[in-house]
Short mmCIF file of C-alpha atoms in Angstrom, two decimals:
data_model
loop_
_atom_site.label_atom_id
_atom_site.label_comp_id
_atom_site.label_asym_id
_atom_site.label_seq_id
_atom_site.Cartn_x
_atom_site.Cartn_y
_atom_site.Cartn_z
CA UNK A 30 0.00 0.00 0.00
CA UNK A 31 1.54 3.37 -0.86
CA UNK A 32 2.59 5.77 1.92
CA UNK A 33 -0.06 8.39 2.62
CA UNK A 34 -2.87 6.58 1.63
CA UNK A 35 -6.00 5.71 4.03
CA UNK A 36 -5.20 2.34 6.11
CA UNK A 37 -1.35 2.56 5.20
CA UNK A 38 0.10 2.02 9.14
CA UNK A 39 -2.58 -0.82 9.22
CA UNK A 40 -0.97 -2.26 6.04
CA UNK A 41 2.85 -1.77 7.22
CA UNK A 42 2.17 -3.55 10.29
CA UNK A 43 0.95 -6.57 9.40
CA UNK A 44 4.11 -7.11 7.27
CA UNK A 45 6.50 -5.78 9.50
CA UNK A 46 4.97 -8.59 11.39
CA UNK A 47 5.90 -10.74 9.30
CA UNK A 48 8.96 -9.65 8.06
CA UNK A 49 9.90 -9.89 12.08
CA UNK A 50 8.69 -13.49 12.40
CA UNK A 51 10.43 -14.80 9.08
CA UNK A 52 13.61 -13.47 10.05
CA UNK A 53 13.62 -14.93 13.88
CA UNK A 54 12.52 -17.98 12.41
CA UNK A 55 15.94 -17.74 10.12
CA UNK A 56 18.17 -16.96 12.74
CA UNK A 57 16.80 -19.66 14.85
CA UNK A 58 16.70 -22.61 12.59
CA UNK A 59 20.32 -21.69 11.12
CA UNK A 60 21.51 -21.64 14.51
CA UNK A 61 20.43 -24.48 15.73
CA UNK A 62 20.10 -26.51 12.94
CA UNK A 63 23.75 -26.00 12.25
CA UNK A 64 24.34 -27.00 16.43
CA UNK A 65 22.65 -30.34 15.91
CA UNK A 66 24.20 -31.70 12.74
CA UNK A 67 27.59 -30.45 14.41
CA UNK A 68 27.41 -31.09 18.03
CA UNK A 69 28.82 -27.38 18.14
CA UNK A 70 28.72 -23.78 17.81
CA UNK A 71 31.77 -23.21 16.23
CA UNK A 72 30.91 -23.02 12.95
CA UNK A 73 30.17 -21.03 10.01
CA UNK A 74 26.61 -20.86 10.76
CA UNK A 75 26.47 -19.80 13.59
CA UNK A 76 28.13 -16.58 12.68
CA UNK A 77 25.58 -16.41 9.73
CA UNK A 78 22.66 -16.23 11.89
CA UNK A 79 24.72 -13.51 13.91
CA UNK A 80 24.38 -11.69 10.58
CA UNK A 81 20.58 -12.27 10.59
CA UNK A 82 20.28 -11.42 14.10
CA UNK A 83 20.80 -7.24 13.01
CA UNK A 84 17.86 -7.02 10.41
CA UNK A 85 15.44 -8.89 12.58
CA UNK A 86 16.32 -6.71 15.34
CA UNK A 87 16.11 -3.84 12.80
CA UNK A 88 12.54 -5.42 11.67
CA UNK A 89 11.56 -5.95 15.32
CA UNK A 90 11.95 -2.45 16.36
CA UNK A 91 9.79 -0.76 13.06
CA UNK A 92 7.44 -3.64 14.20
CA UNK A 93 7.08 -2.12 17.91
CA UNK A 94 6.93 1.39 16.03
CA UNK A 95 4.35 0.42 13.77
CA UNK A 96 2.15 -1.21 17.29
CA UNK A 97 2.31 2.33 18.61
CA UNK A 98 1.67 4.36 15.76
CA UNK A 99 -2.15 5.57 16.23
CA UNK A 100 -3.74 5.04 12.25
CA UNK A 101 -6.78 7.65 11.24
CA UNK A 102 -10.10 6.17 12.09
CA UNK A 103 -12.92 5.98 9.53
CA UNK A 104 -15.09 8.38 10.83
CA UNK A 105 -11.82 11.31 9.86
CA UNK A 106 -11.74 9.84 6.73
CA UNK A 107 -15.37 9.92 5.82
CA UNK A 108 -15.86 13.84 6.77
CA UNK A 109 -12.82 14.37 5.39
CA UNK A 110 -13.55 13.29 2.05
CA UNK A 111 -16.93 14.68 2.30
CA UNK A 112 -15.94 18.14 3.19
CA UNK A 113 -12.90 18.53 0.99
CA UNK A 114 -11.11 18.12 -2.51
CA UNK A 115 -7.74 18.48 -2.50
CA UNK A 116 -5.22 18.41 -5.53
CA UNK A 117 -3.32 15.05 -5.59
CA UNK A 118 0.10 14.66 -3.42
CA UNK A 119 -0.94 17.69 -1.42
CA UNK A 120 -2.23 15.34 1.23
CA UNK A 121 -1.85 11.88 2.88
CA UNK A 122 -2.95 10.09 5.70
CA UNK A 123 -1.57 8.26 8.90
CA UNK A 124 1.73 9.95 9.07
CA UNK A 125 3.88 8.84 11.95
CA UNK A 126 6.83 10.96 12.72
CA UNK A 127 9.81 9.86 15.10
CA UNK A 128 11.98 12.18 17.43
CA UNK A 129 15.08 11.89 19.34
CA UNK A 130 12.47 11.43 23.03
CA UNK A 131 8.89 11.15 21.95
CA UNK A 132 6.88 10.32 18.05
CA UNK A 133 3.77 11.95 16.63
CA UNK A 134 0.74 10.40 14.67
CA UNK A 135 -1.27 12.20 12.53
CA UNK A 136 -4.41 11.18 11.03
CA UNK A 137 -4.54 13.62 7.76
CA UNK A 138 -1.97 16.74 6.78
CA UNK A 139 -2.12 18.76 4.05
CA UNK A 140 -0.21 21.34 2.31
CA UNK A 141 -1.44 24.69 0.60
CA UNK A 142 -1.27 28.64 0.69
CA UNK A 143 1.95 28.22 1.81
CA UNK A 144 0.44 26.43 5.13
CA UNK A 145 0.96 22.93 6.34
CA UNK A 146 -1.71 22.13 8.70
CA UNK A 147 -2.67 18.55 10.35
CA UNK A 148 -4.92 16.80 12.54
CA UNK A 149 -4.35 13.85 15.29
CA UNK A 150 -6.66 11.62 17.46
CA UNK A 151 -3.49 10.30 19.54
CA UNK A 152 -3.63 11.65 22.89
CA UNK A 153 -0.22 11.15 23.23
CA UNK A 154 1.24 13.80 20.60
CA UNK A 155 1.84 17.45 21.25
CA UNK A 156 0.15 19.56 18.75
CA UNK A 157 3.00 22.75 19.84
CA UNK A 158 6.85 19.94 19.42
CA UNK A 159 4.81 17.94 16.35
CA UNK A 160 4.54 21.25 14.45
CA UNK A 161 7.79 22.19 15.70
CA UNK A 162 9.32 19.24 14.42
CA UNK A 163 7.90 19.55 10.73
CA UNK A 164 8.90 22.64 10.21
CA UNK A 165 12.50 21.61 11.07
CA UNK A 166 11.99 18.50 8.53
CA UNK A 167 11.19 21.08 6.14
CA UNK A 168 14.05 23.37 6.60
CA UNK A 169 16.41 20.46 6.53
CA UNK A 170 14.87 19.86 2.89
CA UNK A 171 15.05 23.75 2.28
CA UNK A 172 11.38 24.10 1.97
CA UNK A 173 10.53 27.49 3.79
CA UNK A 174 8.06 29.42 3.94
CA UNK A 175 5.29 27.26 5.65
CA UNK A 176 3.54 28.02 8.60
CA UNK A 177 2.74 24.30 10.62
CA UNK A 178 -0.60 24.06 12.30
CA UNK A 179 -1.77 21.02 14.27
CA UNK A 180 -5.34 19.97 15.37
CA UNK A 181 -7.02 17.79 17.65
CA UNK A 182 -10.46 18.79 17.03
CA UNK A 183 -12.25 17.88 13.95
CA UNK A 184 -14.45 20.74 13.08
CA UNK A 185 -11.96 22.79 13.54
CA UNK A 186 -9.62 21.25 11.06
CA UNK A 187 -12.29 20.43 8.47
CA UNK A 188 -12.68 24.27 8.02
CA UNK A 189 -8.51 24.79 7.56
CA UNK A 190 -8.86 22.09 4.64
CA UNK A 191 -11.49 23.81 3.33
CA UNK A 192 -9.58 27.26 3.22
CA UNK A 193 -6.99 25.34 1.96
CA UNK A 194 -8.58 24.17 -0.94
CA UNK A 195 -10.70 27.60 -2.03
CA UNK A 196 -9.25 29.35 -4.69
CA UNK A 197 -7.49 32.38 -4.77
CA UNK A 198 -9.65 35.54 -6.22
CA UNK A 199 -7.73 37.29 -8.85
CA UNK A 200 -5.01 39.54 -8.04
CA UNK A 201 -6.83 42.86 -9.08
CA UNK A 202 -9.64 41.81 -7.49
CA UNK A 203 -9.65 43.48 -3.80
CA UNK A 204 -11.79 43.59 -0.40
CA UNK A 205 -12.42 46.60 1.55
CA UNK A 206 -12.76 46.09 5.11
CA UNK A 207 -16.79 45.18 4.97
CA UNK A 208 -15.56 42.31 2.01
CA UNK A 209 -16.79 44.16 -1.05
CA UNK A 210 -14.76 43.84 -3.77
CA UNK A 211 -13.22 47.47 -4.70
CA UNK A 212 -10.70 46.39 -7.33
CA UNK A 213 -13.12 47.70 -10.14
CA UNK A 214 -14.43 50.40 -8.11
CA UNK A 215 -12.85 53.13 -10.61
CA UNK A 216 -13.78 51.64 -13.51
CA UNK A 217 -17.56 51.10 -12.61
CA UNK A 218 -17.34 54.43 -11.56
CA UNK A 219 -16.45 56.04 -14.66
CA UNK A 220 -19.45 53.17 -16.80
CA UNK A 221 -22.30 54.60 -14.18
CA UNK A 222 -20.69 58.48 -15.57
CA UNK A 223 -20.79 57.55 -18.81
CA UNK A 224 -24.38 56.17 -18.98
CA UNK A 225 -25.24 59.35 -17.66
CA UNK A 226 -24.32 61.25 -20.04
CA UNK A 227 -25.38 59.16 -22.26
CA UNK A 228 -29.01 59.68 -21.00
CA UNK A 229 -28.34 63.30 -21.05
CA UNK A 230 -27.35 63.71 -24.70
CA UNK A 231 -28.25 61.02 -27.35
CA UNK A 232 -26.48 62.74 -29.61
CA UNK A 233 -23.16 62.98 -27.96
CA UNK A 234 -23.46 59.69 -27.01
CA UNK A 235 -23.61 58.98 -30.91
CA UNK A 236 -20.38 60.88 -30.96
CA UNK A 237 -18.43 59.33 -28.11
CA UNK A 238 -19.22 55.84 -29.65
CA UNK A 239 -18.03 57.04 -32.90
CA UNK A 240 -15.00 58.84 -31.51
CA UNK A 241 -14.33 55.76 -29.08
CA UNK A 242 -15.73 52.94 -31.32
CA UNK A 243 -12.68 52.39 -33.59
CA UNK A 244 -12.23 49.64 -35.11
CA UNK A 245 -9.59 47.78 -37.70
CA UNK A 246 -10.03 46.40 -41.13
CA UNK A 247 -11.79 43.07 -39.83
CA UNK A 248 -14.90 45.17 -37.75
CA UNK A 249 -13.49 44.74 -34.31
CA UNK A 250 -12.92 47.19 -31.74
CA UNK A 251 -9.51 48.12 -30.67
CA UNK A 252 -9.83 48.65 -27.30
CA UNK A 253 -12.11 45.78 -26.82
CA UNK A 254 -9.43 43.56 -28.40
CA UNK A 255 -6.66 44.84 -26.32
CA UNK A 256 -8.57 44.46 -23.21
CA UNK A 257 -8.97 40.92 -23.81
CA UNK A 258 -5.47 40.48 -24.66
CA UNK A 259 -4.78 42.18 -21.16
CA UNK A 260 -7.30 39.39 -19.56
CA UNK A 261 -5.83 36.52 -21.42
CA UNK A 262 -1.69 37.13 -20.06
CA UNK A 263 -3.29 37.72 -16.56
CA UNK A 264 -5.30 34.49 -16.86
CA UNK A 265 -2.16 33.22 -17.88
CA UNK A 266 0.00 34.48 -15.71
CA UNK A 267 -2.76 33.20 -12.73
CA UNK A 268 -2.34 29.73 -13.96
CA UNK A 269 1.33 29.22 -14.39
CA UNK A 270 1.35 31.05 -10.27
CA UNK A 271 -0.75 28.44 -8.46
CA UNK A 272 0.81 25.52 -10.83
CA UNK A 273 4.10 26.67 -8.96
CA UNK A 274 2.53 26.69 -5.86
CA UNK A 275 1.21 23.35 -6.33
CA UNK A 276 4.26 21.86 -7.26
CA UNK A 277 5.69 23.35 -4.02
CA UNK A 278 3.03 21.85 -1.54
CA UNK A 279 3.59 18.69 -3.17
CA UNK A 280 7.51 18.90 -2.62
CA UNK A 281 6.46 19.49 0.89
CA UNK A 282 4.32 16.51 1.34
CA UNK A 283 6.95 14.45 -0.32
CA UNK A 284 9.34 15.44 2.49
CA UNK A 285 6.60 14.67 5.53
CA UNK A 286 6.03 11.26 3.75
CA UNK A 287 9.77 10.68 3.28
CA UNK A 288 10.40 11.35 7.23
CA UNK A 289 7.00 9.10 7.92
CA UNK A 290 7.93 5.75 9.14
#
């Protein structure tokens, strides 16, 4: 089962499991196999299942690891994917992150808007060190420019994913302080003058539209054409930004799933 998917620490432990079993079971039977037929120890097999002996250890401590690590419940996954849609390998679940004195399971993280934010049912982890110890994961990658957020309560988190995964309004496309958008405020401004006068004087309306209406050899306007040009490289420009950004959030993931047991 690939790392960051739902039911992955489930998964991992039921091999490491038996990855541990299979290679006690190899260290014993070399060992003693090799002491029967012999009548001894000294002999070349017994040093072979000293060799053994360090992955099973190896496999016997991810196995403990993998007992303690807390996986995401189906209830967080159902509301989850209910409430959300997030662009692939901006997300995973059941992460489980190791320190130097204590580890961290989270159910769900994400990454977006320059935000990595996640969400834990373990009692045991610290919301405060596990964020702390991301964002040193990150630096040690050289991704900066994050700010790590960790919740324990559901609601709450649902609504970060969800901010997460709104779009971005336009660039020239501004809130006042009541949330209207002002970012055409001059322009609408000078249309609601201009019908105006238009009402006022039919006839120099006629004129304005014949003095502003220019238009080239093929019938369309000049202005009109250039405005839409305009629209087009900032619609352009737009896309090729949050591409970028995606392709950062996803390096960012990559790095929390790489540290991830």
């Amino acid at each position: 089962m690939k790392k960051g998917s739902f039911g992955y620490l489930r998964g991992k432990r039921i091999l490491s499991f038996l990855k541990s079993a299979l290679f006690l079971a190899s260290v014993f039977v070399t060992y003693f196999a090799a002491l029967r037929h012999f009548g001894t120890n000294k002999n070349v097999f017994s040093i072979l299942a000293a060799v053994l002996a360090l992955p099973a250890g190896r496999s016997i401590v991810e196995t403990v690891l993998c007992v303690r690590a807390r996986s995401a419940s189906e209830e967080a996954r159902e509301a989850i994917t209910r409430a959300v849609e997030l662009p692939g390998g901006t997300s995973g679940y059941d992460l489980y992150l190791t320190a130097y004195e204590t580890a961290f399971s989270l159910s769900h993280a994400a990454c977006g808007k320059d935000r990595v934010i996640g969400y834990t049912e373990d009692p045991g982890t610290n919301p405060a060190l596990c964020a702390q110890h991301i964002a040193q994961m990150l630096a040690k990658d050289d991704t900066y420019g994050y700010k790590v957020t960790i919740y324990t309560d559901l609601d709450t988190y649902l609504r970060e994913l969800e901010t997460l995964a709104r779009p971005e309004p336009p660039a020239d496309v501004r809130q006042d302080g009541n949330g209207n958008s002002t970012g055409n405020t001059a322009g609408e401004e000078s249309a609601a003058s201009n019908g105006e006068e238009s009402a006022a004087s039919a006839g120099n309306a006629a004129g304005e539209q014949s003095a502003d209406g220019r238009q080239d050899g093929n019938g369309n306007s000049a202005g009109n054409a250039a405005g839409e040009q305009s629209a087009a490289s900032s619609e352009e420009e737009d896309a090729s930004s949050a591409g970028t950004s995606v392709e950062k959030d996803r390096r960012a993931m990559r790095t929390l799933l790489a540290v991830s047991l």
